[in-house]
Short mmCIF file of C-alpha atoms in Angstrom, two decimals:
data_model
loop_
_atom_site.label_atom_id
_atom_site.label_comp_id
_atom_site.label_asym_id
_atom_site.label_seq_id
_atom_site.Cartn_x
_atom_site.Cartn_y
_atom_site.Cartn_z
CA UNK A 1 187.02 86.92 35.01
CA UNK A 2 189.66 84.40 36.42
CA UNK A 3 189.84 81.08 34.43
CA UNK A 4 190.43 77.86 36.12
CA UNK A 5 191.75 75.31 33.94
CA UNK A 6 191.38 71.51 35.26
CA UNK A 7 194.59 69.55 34.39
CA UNK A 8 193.16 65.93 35.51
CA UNK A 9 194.47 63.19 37.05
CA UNK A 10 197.74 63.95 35.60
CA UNK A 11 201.32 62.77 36.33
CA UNK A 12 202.64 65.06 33.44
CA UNK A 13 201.28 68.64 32.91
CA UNK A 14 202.25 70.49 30.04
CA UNK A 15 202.08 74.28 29.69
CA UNK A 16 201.78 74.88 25.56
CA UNK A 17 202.37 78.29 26.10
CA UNK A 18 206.11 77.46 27.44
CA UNK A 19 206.48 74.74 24.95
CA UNK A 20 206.25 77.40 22.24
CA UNK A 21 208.16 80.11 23.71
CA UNK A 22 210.67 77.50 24.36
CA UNK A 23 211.51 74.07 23.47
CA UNK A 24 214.64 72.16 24.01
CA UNK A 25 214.34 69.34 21.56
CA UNK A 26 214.92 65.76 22.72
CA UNK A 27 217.85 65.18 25.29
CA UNK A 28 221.34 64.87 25.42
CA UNK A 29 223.47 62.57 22.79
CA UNK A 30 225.60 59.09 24.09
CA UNK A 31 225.45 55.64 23.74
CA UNK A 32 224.39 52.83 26.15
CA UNK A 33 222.89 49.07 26.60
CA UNK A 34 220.76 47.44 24.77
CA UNK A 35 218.53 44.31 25.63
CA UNK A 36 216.31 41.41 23.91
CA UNK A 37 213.03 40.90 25.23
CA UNK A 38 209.80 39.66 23.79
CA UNK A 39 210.73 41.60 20.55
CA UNK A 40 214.61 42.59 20.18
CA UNK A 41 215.32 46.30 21.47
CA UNK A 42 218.04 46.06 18.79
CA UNK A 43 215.25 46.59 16.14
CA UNK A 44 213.99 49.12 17.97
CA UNK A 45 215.84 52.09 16.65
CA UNK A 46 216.86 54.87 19.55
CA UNK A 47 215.25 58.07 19.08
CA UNK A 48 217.40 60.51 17.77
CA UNK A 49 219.05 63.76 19.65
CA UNK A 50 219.25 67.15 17.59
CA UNK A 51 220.24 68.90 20.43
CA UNK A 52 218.34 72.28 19.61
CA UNK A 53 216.33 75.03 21.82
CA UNK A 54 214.44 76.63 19.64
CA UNK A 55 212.02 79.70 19.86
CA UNK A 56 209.57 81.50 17.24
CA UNK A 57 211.05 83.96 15.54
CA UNK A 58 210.99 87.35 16.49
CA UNK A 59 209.32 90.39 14.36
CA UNK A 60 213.35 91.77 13.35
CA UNK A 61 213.49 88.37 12.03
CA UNK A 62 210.46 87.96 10.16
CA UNK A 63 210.61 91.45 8.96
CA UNK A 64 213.67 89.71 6.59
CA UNK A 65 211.64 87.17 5.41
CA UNK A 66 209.52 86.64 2.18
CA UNK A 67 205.66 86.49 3.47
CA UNK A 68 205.42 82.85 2.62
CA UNK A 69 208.20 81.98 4.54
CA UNK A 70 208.46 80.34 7.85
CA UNK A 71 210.56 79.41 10.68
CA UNK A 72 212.16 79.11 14.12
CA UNK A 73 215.27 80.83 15.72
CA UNK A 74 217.74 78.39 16.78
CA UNK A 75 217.67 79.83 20.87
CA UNK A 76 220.85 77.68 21.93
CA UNK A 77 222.56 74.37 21.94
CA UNK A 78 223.57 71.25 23.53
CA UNK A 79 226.93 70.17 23.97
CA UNK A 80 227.56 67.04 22.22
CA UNK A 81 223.96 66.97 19.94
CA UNK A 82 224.12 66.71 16.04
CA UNK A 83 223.42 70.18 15.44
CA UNK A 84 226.33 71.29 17.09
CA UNK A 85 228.41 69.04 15.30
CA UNK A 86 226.90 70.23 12.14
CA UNK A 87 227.62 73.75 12.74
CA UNK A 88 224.18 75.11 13.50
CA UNK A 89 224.45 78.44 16.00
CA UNK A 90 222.44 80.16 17.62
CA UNK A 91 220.66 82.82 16.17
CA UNK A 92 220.28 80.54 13.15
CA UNK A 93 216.77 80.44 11.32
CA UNK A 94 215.39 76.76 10.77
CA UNK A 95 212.99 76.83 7.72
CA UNK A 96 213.11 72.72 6.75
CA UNK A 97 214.00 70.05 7.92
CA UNK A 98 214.08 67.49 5.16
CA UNK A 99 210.83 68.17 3.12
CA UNK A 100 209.26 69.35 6.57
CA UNK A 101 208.75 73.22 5.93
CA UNK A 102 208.86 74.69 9.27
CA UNK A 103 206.06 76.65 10.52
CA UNK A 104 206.24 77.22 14.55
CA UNK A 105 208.58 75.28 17.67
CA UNK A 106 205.46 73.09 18.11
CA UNK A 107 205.85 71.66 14.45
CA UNK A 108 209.38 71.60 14.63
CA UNK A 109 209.61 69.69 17.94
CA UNK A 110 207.14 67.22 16.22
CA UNK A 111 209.09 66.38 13.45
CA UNK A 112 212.26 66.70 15.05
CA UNK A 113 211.00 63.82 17.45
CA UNK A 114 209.91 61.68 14.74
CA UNK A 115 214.21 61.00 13.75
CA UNK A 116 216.04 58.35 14.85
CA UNK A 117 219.56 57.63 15.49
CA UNK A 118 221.40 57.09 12.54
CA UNK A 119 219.49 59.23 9.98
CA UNK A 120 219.84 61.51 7.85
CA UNK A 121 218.56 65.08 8.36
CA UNK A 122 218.83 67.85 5.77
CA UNK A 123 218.11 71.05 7.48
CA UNK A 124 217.56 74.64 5.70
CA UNK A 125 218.34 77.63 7.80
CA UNK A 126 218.95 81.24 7.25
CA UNK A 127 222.04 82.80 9.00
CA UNK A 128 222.30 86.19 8.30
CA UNK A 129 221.79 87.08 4.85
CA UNK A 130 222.69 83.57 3.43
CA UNK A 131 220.86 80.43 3.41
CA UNK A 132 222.01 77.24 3.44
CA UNK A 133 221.72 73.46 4.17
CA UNK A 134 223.33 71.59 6.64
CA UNK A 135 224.26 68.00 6.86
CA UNK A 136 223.44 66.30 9.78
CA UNK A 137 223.66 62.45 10.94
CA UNK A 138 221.24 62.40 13.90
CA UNK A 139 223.18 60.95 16.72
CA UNK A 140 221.30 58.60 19.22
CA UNK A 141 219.24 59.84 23.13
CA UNK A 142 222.21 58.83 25.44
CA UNK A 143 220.56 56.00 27.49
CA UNK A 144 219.66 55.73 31.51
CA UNK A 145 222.33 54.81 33.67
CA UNK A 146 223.00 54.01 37.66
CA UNK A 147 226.03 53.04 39.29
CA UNK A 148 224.08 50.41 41.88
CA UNK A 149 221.57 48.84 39.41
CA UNK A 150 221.74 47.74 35.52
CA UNK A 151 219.43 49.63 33.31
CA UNK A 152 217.95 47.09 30.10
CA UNK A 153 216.31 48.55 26.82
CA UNK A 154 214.53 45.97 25.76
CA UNK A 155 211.32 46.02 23.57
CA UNK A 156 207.92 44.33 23.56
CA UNK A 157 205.22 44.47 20.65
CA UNK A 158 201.73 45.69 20.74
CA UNK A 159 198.98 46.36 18.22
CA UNK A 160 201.74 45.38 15.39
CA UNK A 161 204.31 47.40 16.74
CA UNK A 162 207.26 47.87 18.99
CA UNK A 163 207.43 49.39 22.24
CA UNK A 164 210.12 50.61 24.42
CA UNK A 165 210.34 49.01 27.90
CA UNK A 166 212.88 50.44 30.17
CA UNK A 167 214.04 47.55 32.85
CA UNK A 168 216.14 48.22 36.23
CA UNK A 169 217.47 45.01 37.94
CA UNK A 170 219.82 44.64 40.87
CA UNK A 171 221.89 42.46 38.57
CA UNK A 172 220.86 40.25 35.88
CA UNK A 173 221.46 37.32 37.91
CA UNK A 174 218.49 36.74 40.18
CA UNK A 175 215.26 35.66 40.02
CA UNK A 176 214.23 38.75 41.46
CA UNK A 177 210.76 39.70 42.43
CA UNK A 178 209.55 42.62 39.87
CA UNK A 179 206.93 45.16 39.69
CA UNK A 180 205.32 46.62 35.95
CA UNK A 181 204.92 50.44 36.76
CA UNK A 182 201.45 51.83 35.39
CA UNK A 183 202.33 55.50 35.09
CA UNK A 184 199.73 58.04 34.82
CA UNK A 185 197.58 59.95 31.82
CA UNK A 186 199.84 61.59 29.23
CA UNK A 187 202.02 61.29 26.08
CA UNK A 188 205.49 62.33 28.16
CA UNK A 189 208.09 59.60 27.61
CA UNK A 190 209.12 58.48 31.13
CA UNK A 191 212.75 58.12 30.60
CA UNK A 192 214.73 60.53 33.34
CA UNK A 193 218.42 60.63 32.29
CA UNK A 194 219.76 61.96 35.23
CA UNK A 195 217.24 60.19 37.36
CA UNK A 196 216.30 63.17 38.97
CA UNK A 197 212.05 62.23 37.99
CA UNK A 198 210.02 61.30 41.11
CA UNK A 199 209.20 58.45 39.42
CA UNK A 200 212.57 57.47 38.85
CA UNK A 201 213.73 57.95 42.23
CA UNK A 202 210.56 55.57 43.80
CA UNK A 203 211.98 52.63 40.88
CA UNK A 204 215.37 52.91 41.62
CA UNK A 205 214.87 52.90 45.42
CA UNK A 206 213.24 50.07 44.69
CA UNK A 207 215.51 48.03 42.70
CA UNK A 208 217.78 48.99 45.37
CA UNK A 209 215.71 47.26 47.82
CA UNK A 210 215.96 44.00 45.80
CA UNK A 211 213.05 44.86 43.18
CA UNK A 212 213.20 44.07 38.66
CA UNK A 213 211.15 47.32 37.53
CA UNK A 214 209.85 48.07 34.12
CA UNK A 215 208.46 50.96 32.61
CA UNK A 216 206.33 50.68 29.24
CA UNK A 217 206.24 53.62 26.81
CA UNK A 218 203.43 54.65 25.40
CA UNK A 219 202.74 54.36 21.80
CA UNK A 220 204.57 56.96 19.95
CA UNK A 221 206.56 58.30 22.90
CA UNK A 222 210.09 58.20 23.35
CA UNK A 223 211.14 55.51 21.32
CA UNK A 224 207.85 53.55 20.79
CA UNK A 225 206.90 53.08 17.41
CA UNK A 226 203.22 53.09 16.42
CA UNK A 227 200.59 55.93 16.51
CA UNK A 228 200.59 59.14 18.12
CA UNK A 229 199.71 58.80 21.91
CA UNK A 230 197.53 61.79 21.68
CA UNK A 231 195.28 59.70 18.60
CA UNK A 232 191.74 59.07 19.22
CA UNK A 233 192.97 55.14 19.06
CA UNK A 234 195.21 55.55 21.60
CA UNK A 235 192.51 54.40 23.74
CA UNK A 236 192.43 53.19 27.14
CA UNK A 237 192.02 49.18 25.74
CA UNK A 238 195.23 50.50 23.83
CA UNK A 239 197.41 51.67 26.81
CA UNK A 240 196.77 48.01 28.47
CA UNK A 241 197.45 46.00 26.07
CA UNK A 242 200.39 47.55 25.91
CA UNK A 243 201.12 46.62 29.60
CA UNK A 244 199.99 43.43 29.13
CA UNK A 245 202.78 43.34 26.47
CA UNK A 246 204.90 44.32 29.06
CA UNK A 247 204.01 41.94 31.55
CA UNK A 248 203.97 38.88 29.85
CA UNK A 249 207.63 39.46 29.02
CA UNK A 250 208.88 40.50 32.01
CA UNK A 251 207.62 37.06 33.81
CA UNK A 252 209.53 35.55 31.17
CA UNK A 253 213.03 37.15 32.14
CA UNK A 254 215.52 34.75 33.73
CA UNK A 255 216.68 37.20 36.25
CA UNK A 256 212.70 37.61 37.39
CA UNK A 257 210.56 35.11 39.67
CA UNK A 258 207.13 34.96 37.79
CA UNK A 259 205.87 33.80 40.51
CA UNK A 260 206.20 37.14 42.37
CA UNK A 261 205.56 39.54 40.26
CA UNK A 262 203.29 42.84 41.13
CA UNK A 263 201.98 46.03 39.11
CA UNK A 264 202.43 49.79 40.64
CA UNK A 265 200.20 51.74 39.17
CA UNK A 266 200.28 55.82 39.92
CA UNK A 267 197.34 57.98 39.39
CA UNK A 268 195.07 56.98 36.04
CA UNK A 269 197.90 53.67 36.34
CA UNK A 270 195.72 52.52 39.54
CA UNK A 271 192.37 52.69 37.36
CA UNK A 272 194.44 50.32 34.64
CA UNK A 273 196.00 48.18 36.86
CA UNK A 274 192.82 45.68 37.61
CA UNK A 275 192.31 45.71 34.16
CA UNK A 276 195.51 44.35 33.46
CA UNK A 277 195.27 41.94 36.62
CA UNK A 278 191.98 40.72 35.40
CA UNK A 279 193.88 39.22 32.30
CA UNK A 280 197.44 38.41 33.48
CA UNK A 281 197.42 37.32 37.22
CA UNK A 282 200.25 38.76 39.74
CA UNK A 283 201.00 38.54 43.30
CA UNK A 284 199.39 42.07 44.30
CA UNK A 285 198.27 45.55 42.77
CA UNK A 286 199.94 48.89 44.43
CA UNK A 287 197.67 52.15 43.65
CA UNK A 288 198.97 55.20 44.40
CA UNK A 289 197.21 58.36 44.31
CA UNK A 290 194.23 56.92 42.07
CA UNK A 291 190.58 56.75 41.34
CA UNK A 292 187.50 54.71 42.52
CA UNK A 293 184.84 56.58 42.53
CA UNK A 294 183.34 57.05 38.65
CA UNK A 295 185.12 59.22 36.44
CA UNK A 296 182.54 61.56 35.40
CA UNK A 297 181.55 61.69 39.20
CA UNK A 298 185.30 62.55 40.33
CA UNK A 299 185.87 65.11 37.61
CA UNK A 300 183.27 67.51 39.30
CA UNK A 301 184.76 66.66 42.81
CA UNK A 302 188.25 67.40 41.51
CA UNK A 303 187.65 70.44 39.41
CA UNK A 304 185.77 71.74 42.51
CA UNK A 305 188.23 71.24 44.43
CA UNK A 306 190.88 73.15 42.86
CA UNK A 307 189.11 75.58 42.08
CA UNK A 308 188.40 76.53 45.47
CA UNK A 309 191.91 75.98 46.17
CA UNK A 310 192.60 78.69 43.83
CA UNK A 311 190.58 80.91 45.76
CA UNK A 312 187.87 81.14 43.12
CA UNK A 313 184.98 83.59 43.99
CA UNK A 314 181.98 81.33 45.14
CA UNK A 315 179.61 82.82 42.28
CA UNK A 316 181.90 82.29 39.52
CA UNK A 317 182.85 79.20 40.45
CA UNK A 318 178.67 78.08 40.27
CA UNK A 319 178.56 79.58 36.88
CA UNK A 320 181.74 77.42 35.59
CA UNK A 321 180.93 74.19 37.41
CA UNK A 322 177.70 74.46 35.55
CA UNK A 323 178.82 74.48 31.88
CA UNK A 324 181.83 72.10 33.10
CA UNK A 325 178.99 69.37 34.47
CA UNK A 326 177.34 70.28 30.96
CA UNK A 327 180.27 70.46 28.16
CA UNK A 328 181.62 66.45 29.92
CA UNK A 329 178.44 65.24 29.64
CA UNK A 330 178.28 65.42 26.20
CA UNK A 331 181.86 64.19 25.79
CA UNK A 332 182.14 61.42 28.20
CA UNK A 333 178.29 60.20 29.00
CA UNK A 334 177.00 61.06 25.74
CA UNK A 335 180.25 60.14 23.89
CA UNK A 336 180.18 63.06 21.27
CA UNK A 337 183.30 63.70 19.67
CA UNK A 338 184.85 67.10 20.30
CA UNK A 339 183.90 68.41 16.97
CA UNK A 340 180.24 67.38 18.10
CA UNK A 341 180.67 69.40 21.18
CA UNK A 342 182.20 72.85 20.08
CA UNK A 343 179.51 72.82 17.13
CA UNK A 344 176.74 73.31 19.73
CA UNK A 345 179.04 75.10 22.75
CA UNK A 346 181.92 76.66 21.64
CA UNK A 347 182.40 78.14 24.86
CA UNK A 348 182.99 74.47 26.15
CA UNK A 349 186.95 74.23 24.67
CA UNK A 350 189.03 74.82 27.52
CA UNK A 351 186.97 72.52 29.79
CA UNK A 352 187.45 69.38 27.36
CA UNK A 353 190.37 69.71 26.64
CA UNK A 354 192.42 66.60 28.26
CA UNK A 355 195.99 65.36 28.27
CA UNK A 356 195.14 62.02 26.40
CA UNK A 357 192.73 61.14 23.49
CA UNK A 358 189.00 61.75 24.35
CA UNK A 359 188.65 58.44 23.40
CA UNK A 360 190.50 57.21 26.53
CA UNK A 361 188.56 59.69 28.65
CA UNK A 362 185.25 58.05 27.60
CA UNK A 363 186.53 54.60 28.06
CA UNK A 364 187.54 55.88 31.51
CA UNK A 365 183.62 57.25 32.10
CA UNK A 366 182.43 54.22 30.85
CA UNK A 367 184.38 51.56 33.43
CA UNK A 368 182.55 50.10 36.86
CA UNK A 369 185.31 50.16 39.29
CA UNK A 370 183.81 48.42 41.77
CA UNK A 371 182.93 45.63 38.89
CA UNK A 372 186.73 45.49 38.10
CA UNK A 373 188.34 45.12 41.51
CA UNK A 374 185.71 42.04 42.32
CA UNK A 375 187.12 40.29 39.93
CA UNK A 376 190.79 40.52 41.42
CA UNK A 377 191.58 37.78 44.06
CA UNK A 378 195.42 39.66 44.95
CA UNK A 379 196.30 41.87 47.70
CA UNK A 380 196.23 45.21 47.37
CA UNK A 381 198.14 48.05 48.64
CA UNK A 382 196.27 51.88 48.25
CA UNK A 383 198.36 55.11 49.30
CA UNK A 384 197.82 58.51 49.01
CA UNK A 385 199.39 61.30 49.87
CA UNK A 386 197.29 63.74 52.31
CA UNK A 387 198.15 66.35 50.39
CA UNK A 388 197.17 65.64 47.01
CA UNK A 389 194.67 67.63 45.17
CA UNK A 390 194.59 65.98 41.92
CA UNK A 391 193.26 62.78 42.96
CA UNK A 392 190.74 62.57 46.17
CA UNK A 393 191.58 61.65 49.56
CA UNK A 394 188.49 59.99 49.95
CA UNK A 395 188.09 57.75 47.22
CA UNK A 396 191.22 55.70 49.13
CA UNK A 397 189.27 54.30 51.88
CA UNK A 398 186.05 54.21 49.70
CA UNK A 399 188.60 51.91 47.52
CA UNK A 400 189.96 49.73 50.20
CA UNK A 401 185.83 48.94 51.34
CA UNK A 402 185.05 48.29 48.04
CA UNK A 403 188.14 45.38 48.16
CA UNK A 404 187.23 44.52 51.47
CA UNK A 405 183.90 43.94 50.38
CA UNK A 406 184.72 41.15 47.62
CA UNK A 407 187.78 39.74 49.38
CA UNK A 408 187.97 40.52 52.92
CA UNK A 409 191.24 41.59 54.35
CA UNK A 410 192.70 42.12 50.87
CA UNK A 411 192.92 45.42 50.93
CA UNK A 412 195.79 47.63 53.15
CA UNK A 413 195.02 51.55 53.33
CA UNK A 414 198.57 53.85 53.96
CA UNK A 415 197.85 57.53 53.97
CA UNK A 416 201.53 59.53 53.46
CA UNK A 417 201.00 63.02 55.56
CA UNK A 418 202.42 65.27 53.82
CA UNK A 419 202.81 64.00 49.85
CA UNK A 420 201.35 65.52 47.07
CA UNK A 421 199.98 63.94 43.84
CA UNK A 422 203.86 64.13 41.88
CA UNK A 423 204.89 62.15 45.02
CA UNK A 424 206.60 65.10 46.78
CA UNK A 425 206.88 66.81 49.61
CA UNK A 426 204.02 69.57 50.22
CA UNK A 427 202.52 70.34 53.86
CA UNK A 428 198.74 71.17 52.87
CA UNK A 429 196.93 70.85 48.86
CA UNK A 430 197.37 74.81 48.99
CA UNK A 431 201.32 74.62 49.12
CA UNK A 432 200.80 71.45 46.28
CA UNK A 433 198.79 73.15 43.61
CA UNK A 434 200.66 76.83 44.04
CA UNK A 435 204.42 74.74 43.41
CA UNK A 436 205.53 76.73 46.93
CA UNK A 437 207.71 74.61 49.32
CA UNK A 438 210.91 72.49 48.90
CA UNK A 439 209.25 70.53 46.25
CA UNK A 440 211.42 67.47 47.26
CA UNK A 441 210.34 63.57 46.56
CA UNK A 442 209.43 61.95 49.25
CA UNK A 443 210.99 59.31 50.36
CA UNK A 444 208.11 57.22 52.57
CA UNK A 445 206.22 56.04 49.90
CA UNK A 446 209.11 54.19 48.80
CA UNK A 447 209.60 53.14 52.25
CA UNK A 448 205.78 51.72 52.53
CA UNK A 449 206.07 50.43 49.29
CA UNK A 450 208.91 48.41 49.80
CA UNK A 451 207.91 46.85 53.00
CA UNK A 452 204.70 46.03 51.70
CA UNK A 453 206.24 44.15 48.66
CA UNK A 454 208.88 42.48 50.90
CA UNK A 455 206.16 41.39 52.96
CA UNK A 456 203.64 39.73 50.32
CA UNK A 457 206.87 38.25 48.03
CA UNK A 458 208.55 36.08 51.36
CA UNK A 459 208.53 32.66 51.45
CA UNK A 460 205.90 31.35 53.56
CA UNK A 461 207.00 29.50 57.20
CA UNK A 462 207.51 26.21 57.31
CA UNK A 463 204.11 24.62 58.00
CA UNK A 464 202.10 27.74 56.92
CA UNK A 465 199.05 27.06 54.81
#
């Protein structure tokens, strides 16, 4: 029987399978610029680089091993990380890392993620027949760069801690219009060192075009501090204030005009971004590639829908759209905790299983869209790319009526032929969801997005009302 797994409305998709076969921890090592903001980035410590690709270890391996022994195989390394300098190689067998006792990659990359720049790290390995420790001082992520824009780490606080924010700015001279990018559901940190991200490439065309961007991490990503992203309070209420965070302090920047100031918000970003509108006003919302209809209501459109682009057979599909309808009803209508679920319908694990805290999900179920964009007065500009299959096409002009409909004319529709969910290129949903194609960004929604902003942030005429 063919499985179809449903992956959301998801900017980030991530295959555990391939994170345990193999992981390549954290990035490459360097230094780079540091900010103030609402909180000082300089007490925000960098996450640290190890520099390690690890994989589990293979049956010659563990056939060396005492049974209550554990461990990964050190795969390879990169050039200029602090397990290189220490002498780690590959083939190596990690079995601690401080008092962590290493059990699979997914642990390791877990605790590996959790040092910062400037630590200490003791780590255990096997080489060979010996053991041994080695002595390493965890050397700092190398930081975002571009030759045409300046790059700020700065740091905000929310819910008593510290969050990374990530600023581009033509200069830091100014005031520039600015723009708080909403991302979408996950717990990837959004960083892109070589800038090679789609997302990257629409907010540096856009500082390019005269725009102050910011990016918020999430809680526990990257270099956030606080709580695991993926913890059941990690809720959606949790993920705005954060934003919120992030937007108070960019208004306050010397090189931004608070008077101009919009959010972008991709994917589950343009569910969020009325919410944070609704309690810090800006000049106008831009949703790409998002939600109106209800959540629980979309979920069975979506999962249908891909699905059937995955050539399903008709009958199975029934069969699995039934318990799907019945296993998120319990989690998101009836709010039952996972635990509550599997206890009755063990068979419903793979179709609750989400990329963010089921907490957020429910919070999700639980919102009135229509409620939340009455209550924002701003312009509003809603693309979607024509060949997306994540989010639906339809719920864009279903969006822009429901605008219309509290504040006529606020609304502007902009369909992109030919751009997929990840904004890239992809001529039909079939081509999207089987990764066929050039798989190239594309370029236009920068392009509308740009001339929208330009458009709403000019100084009205002489004589204008």
């Amino acid at each position: 029987m063919m499985t179809v797994r449903m992956f959301s409305i998801c900017h980030y998709v991530r295959n555990k399978k391939n994170l345990r076969n193999l992981v390549a921890l954290l990035l490459l090592a360097g230094s780079g610029p540091a900010g103030s903001g609402a909180a000082s980035a300089q007490e925000l410590k960098r996450s640290g680089f190890l520099g390690v690709a690890a994989v589990p270890l293979p049956d010659a391996a563990k056939a060396q091993f005492p049974a209550d022994e554990t461990g990964v195989m050190v795969k390879g390394l990169v050039d200029g990380g602090s397990a290189k300098e220490a002498d780690i190689r590959p083939g190596d067998i990690v079995t601690r890392v401080n008092d962590y006792k290493v059990t699979d990659v997914e642990g390791f990359v877990r605790n590996a993620k959790s040092l910062r720049a400037g630590d200490a790290a003791a780590i255990s390995l096997r080489r060979g027949g010996d053991s041994m420790i080695k002595r390493v001082q965890v050397k700092p992520r190398p930081y975002e760069t571009a030759s045409d824009a300046a790059v700020l780490y700065k740091a905000v606080s929310a819910d008593d801690s510290l969050r990374r924010v990530i600023v581009t700015t033509p200069d830091q001279k100014g005031p520039y219009p600015a723009i708080l990018y909403i991302t979408g559901v996950g717990c990837a940190s959004q960083e892109s060192l070589d800038l090679s991200s789609a997302e990257s490439k629409l907010l540096y065309g856009l500082t390019r075009a005269g725009f102050v961007t910011m990016r918020v991490e999430k809680t526990g990503t990257g270099d956030s501090q606080g709580i695991s992203c993926g913890a059941p309070q990690a809720d959606l209420q949790a993920e705005v204030r954060g934003y919120l965070a992030g937007l108070r302090a960019l208004k306050q920047y010397p090189f931004v005009d608070p008077e101009n100031v919009f959010l972008l918000g991709l994917s589950l970003g343009g569910v969020e971004a009325p919410l944070i509108a609704g309690q810090e006003p800006v000049k106008g919302l831009v949703v790409v590639n998002t939600v109106a209809k209800p959540f629980f209501e979309y979920l069975l459109d979506t999962m249908r829908r891909q699905a059937l682009l995955r050539h399903t057979a008709y009958d199975e599909l029934e069969r699995m759209m039934r318990l799907k309808e019945l296993c998120n009803h319990r989690l998101l209508i009836e709010k039952r905790t996972p635990e509550q679920v599997l206890l009755d319908a063990p068979e419903c694990r793979e179709h609750i299983d989400y990329p963010a805290p089921y907490t957020l999900m429910q919070q999700w179920a639980s919102l009135n869209m229509a409620e939340e964009w009455k209550r924002i007065n701003s312009p509003v500009l809603i693309i979607y790319g024509t060949s997306d299959y994540v989010a639906s096409n339809s719920d864009h002009p279903y969006l822009a009526d429901i605008i219309d409909s509290f504040h006529p004319g606020s609304a502007t529709l902009a369909p992109i032929e030919g751009m997929d969910h990840y904004l890239l290129t992809a001529a039909s949903m079939e081509e999207s969801i089987a990764r066929t194609g050039r798989r190239e960004f594309n370029p236009v929604v920068t392009a509308k997005i740009t001339a929208w902003l330009k458009q709403q942030s000019a100084p009205a005429a002489a004589g204008a009302p």
